[in-house]
Every structure is written in structure tokens, then in C-alpha cells.
XYZ file of C-alpha atoms in Angstrom:
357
model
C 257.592 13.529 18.771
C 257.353 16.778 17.464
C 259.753 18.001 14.943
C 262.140 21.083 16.183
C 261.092 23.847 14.123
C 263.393 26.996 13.580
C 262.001 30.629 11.783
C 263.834 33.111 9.860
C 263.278 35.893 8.769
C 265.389 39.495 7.012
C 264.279 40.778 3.671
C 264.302 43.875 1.743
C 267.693 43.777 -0.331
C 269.403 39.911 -1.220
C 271.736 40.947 1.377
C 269.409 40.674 4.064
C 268.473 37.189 2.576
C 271.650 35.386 1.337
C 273.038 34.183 4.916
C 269.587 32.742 5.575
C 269.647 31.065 2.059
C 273.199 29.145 3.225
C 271.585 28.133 6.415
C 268.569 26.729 5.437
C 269.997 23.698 3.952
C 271.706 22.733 7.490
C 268.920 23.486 9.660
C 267.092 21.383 7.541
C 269.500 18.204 7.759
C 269.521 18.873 11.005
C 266.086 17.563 11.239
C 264.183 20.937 11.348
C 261.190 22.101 9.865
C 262.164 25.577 9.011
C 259.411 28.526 8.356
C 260.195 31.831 7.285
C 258.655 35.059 7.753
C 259.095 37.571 4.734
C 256.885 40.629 3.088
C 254.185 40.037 0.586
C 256.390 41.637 -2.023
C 259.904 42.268 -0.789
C 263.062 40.160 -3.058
C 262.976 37.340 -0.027
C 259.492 36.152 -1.381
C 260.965 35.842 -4.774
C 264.419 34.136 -3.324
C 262.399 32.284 -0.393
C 259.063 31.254 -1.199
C 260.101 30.327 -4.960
C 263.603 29.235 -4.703
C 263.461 26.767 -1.879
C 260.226 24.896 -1.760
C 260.785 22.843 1.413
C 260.065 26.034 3.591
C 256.991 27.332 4.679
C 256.625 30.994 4.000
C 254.807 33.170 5.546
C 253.911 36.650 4.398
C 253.388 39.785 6.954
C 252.874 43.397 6.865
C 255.836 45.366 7.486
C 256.674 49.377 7.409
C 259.591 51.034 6.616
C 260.965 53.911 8.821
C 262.311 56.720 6.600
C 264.842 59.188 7.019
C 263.401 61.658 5.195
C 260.296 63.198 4.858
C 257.286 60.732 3.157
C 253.307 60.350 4.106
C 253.963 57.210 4.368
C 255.649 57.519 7.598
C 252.234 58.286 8.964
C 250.820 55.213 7.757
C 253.740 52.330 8.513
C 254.132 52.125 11.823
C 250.209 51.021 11.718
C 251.817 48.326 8.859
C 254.482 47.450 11.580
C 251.703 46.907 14.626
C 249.330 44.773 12.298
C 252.776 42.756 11.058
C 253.360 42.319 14.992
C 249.987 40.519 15.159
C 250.360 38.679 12.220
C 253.597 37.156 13.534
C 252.834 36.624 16.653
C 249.953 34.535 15.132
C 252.717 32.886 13.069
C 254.794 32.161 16.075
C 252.051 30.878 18.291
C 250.471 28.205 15.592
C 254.557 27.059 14.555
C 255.799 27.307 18.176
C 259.744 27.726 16.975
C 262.626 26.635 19.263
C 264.728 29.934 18.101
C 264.193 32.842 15.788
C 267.052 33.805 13.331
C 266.929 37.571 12.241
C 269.074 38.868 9.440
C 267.180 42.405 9.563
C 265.629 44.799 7.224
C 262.297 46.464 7.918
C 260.515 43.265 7.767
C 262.195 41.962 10.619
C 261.176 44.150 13.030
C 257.304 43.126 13.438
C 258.962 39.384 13.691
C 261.235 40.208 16.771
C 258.927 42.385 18.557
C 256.304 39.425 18.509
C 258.787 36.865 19.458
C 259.745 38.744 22.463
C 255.754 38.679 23.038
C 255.592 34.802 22.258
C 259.079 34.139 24.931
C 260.816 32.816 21.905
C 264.755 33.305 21.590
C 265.975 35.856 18.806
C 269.334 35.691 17.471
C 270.067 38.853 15.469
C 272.549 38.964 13.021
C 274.366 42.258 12.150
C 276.653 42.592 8.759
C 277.571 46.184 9.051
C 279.959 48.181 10.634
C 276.660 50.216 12.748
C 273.648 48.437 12.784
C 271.258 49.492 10.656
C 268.161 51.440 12.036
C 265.828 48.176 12.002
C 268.601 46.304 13.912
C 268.555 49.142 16.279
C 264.932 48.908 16.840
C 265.132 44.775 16.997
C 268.326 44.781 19.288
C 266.196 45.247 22.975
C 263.757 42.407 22.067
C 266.451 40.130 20.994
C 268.372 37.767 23.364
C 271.558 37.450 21.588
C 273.459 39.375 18.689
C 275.695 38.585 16.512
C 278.368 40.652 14.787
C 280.491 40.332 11.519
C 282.699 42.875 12.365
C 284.274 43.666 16.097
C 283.910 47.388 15.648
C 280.265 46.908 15.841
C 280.537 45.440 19.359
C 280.736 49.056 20.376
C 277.218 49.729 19.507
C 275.508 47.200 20.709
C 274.581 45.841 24.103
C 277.586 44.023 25.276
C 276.058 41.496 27.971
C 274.467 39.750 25.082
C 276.750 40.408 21.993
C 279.629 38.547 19.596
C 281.549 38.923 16.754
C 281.035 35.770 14.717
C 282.655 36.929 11.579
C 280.896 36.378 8.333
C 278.993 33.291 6.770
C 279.736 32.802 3.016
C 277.411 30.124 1.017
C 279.189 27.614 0.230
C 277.910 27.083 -3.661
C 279.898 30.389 -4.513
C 283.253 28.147 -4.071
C 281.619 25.628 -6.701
C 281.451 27.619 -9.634
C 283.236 26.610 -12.635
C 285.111 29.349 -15.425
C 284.425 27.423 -18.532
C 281.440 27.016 -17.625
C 280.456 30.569 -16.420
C 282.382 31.790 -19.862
C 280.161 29.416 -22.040
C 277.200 30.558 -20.294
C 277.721 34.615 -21.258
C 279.476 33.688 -24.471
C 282.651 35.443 -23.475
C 286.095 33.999 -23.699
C 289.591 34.017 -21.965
C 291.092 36.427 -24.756
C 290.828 39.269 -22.346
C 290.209 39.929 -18.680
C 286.378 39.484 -17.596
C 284.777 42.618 -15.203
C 281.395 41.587 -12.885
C 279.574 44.712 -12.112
C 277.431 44.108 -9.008
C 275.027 47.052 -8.302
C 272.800 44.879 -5.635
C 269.751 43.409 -6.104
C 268.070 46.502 -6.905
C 270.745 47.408 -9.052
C 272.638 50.825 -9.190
C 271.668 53.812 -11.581
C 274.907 55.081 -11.092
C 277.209 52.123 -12.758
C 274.879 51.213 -15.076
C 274.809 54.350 -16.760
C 278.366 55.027 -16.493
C 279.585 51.350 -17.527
C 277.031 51.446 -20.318
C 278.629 55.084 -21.198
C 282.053 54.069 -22.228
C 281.105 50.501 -23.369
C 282.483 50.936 -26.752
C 285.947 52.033 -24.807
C 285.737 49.521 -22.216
C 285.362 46.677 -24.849
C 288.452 47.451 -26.637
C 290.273 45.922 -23.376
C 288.004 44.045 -21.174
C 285.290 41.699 -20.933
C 281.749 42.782 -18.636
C 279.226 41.122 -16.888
C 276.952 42.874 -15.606
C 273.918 42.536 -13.016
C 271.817 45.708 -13.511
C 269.063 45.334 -11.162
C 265.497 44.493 -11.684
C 264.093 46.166 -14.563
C 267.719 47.475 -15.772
C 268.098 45.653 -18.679
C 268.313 47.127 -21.828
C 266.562 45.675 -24.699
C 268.543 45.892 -27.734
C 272.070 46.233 -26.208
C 273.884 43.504 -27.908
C 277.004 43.513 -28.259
C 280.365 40.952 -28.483
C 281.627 41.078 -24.886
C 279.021 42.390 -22.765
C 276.132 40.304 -21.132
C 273.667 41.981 -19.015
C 271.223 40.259 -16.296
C 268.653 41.304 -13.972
C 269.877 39.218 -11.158
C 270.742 35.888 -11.133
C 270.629 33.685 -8.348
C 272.012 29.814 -9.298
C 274.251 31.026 -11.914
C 276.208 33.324 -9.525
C 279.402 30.993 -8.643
C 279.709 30.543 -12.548
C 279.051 33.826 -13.117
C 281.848 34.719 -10.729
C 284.481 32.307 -11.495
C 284.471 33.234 -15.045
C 284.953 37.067 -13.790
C 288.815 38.149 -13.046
C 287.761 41.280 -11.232
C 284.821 42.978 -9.632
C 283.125 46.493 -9.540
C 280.803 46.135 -6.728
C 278.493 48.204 -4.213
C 279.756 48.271 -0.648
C 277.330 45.998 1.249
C 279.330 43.981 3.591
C 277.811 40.080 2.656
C 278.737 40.842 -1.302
C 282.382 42.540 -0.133
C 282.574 39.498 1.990
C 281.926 36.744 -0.662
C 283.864 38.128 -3.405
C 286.626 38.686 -0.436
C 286.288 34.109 0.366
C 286.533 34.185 -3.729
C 289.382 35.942 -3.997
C 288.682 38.575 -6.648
C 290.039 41.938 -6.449
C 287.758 44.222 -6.106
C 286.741 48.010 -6.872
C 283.688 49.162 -4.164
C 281.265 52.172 -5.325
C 279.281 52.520 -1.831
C 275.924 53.840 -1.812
C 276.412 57.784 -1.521
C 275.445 59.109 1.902
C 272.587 61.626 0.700
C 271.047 58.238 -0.410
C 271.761 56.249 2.591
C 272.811 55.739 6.038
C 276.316 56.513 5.000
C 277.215 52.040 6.209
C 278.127 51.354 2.960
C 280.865 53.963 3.110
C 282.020 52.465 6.532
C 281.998 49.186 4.686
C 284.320 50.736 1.932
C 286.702 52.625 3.695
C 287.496 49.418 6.217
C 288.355 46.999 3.486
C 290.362 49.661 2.019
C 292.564 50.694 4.781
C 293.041 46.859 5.548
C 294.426 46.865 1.712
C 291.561 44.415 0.741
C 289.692 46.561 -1.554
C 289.889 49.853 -3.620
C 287.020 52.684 -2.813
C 285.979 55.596 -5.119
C 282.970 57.606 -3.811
C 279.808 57.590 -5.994
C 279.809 61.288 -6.699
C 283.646 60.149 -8.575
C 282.685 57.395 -10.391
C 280.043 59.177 -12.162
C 282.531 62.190 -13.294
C 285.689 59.924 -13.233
C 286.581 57.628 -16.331
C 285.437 54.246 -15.561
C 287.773 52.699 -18.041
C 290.811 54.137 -15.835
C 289.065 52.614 -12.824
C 289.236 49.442 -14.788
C 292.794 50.027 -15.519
C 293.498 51.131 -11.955
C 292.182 47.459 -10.207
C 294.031 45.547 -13.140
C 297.374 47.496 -11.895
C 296.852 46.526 -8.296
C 295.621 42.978 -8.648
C 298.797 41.801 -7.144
C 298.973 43.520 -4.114
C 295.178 43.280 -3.821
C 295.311 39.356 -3.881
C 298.632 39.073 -1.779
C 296.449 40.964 0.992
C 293.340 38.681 0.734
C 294.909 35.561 0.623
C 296.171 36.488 4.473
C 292.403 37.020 5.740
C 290.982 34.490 7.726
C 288.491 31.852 6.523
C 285.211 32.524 7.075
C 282.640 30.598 9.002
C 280.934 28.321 7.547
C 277.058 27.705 7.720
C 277.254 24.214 9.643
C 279.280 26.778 11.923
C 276.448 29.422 12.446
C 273.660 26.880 12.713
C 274.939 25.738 15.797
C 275.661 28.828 17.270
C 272.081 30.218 16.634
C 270.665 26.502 18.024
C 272.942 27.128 21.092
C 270.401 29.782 21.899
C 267.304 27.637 21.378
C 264.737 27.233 24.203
């Protein structure tokens, strides 16, 4: 008897990957052979193809569509015809029961050839508005999913849901002593995380690493700086830096008291099922689609999160900002400890297999 096989696919930024990462353990005790489709150099290869062995990956050409002017925008929508073909290919040779998209760019080639292959896409949406490859993914798709119900608005309501959001379970399992061992920091005084994305933010690193000596005199920081953010020589008692860090992130966390984050809703969402109060610096609109912003000023008004806009935080002291989230931790936590519990993954997987051929 054949074994059930199930593909996903999203990639791009971690956030695009991380909900896939908590499902693949349950589709695969669920006795499925899972494949996944990715980009040849995107962060899902590196989280994917290297960080859970028991999936096949598969790598595809994919294009991104700009908002602004770039040559390349003459060039990728070849990249996204010949990524079609490639998938397709893919989806032929596997023959998958369901497709699971989490979006980004590289998505797009992997929906459009499942709708050519009459395989069932579930598409998952995190933001408030879907994001312009969810947009171009949503009429091949047969069902989509929703974290928040304002987004219900924007999308085809015959074959649309608000699920809520799926949080990996390992980020409840970290451990503070050992997440404080493991950065050399202590309980003495209260630890920061700074979380600029995978990618990492220009913007906090350089105005964290501004008023470090400040900062240090009161607080604790870890920071994730992104991919080649690191700074070589920067040692000093009470600051750790990292690129990224994928296993160590529930320690990581649990040994933090309070987070300075980027607006994307999976990380707002997981520090939210953590419980740490948190300070979100979205992505500024001149550099985005301005759903980072949306993101911000939601779990704001809901009394969830603080928000200062990017263009502040770079002018603003960041050591009041500091001092500003330590003042409202109370009323912060008081807030979040009335949201609902997200789903879980064992949750999700069955709703996506519900849609299965």
C-alpha cells in the first residue's frame, strides 16, 4: 500500500517556515512521507533540508515580485514559469494527497502547479492582509486559512477560516537556568531578547549596540542580529550576540524577561503563548508592505503589546524604551494571560488532512 504523502512548502523569511517546522513532526507520526518544496538558497533550505533529515527536499526556481522598480522584475516571472514546471514535475513523480502553503515568493510556482496537477492546496495566511504572494496563490488554492478574523475580509469567503495561530510546541520546553548558563548571563538583573527576524534588523542592531554601555548598567541583552550581523570583537559582560539560532530558541527565551521584537505576526504570536511582554519595532512602510504595522498596532490596541514606529526607535532612547516595557510588565502580562490558547499542531494537521483528496 502506498504511503500517504503530504508537501509543503513557504520560504523566504523563518516566518514563512516555522509553522511548517511544528507540523512536520505530526504529519510524520501520522504515517506520512512528507516532501517539501523550497528555493535553492532561501533560509527554508538551511531550516528544512539541514535541520530535519527525514524530509525530502526539493529545490525550485522561484521569482520575487517587487514593489519597486528592479531589472529583475523583467527576468522573474520567467524564474516563476520554469519553478511552475519544476513543481509540477515534483508533484506528478510524489503524487501528494494535499499541499500545505505557508507563502512567500517560493510558494507561488508550487500552488499554481498543484492547481495544474488537481491536487488540494491549503493556504495559510499569518497577517492581517495577505501578503502579495498569498494574493497571487489564493485563486489556485482550495481552502485558506486565517490567523486573524480581520483577514476574512480579504479573502474569498466560500472557501476561507480563521484558524487562529499554531505555536511549536518546543518553545514551551525551554528551561531559564539553562538558557542563562548557555549566554553566561545571570538572574542579577532583568534579561532583554532582541529579535530583528531572520534576516535581522539594521535598525536595532545599531541602536541597541549604540547605548550598550548605558543599557548594561540596568539590563541584561540577548540579541539575534541576523545573518552576517555579528560583530567580531564585541565582548562584553552581559551581552551575547547570535546570528540566529534555531534549537536553542525556547532556552534562549525562557532565560529572557522581556522582548524587543519586529512585528511579524508568528514571532508576536509565540512570544504572546510565552508570555513575555513585549516591545514591537515593525518593519517601516517605505521598506515594506506596511503588514507589519497592521500587526503592531492590533496587539497594541488589544493591550497585548507596546508599538514604537521604526523612524522613533532610531531617534528615541532605547534605554527609555527598555525602561518603558519594564514599567508596564504588569498590565502587559495581566492582558495576555486572558488570550486564548493557541492551536496546537496535532490541531492544524488535521484540519489541512480534512482537505486531502
Amino acid at each position: 500500500m502506498k504511503q500517504p504523502v503530504v508537501v509543503l512548502t513557504g520560504g523566504g523569511t523563518a516566518g514563512h517556515v516555522s509553522v511548517n517546522q511544528a507540523l512536520i513532526p505530526v504529519f510524520l507520526d501520522k504515517g506520512y512521507s512528507v516532501h517539501y518544496i523550497g528555493s535553492h538558497e532561501g533560509i527554508e533550505k538551511e531550516l528544512i533540508a539541514e535541520g530535519h533529515p527525514e524530509v525530502v527536499y526539493h529545490a525550485i526556481q522561484s521569482g520575487k515580485l517587487r514593489r519597486y522598480f528592479s531589472m529583475k522584475n523583467f527576468t522573474d516571472p520567467f524564474r516563476v514559469g520554469a519553478g511552475t514546471l519544476q513543481a509540477l514535475a515534483i508533484l506528478r513523480k510524489v503524487k501528494p494527497e494535499i499541499i500545505f502553503s505557508k507563502g512567500g515568493f517560493v510558494s507561488v510556482p508550487v500552488v499554481m502547479a498543484a492547481k495544474l496537477a488537481n491536487v488540494p492546496v491549503v493556504v495559510h495566511e499569518s497577517d492581517v492582509t495577505p501578503g502579495l504572494a498569498n494574493k497571487l496563490a489564493l485563486p489556485f488554492s482550495s481552502q485558506i486559512f486565517t490567523v486573524f478574523e480581520q483577514t476574512l475580509q480579504y479573502v474569498p469567503a466560500a472557501k476561507s477560516m480563521c484558524t487562529g495561530p499554531i505555536i511549536r510546541p518546543e518553545l514551551f520546553m525551554g528551561d531559564r537556568e539553562e538558557g542563562l548558563r548557555r549566554t553566561g548571563l545571570n538572574s542579577e538583573k532583568p534579561v532583554f531578547i532582541i529579535m530583528g527576524g531572520s534576516q535581522g534588523s539594521a535598525v536595532l542592531n545599531e541602536a541597541v549596540r549604540n547605548e550598550l554601555p548605558d543599557l548594561l548598567k540596568k539590563y541584561q541583552i540577548i540579541h539575534l542580529c541576523g545573518k552576517g550581523n555579528v560583530v567580531e570583537g564585541l565582548s562584553v559582560a552581559g551581552y551575547v550576540q547570535y546570528e540566529y539560532v534555531t534549537d536553542e530558541l525556547p532556552n534562549l527565551l525562557a532565560a529572557a524577561d522581556y522582548a524587543i521584537s519586529r512585528a511579524g505576526s508568528n514571532a508576536i504570536f509565540e512570544l504572546l503563548a510565552i508570555h513575555k511582554p513585549m516591545l514591537l519595532v515593525p518593519l517601516a512602510a517605505s521598506k515594506s508592505r506596511g503588514d507589519q504595522i497592521l500587526n503592531a498596532k492590533y496587539f497594541a490596541s488589544k493591550g497585548l503589546a507596546l508599538q514604537i514606529e521604526e523612524e522613533q526607535f532610531e531617534v528615541q532612547s532605547v534605554t527609555e524604551q527598555f525602561d518603558r516595557l519594564m514599567k508596564e510588565k504588569a498590565r502587559l502580562l495581566s492582558n495576555i494571560e486572558k488570550t486564548t490558547e493557541p492551536k496546537t499542531p496535532e490541531k492544524m494537521a488535521e484540519l489541512i488532512l480534512s482537505f486531502q483528496k
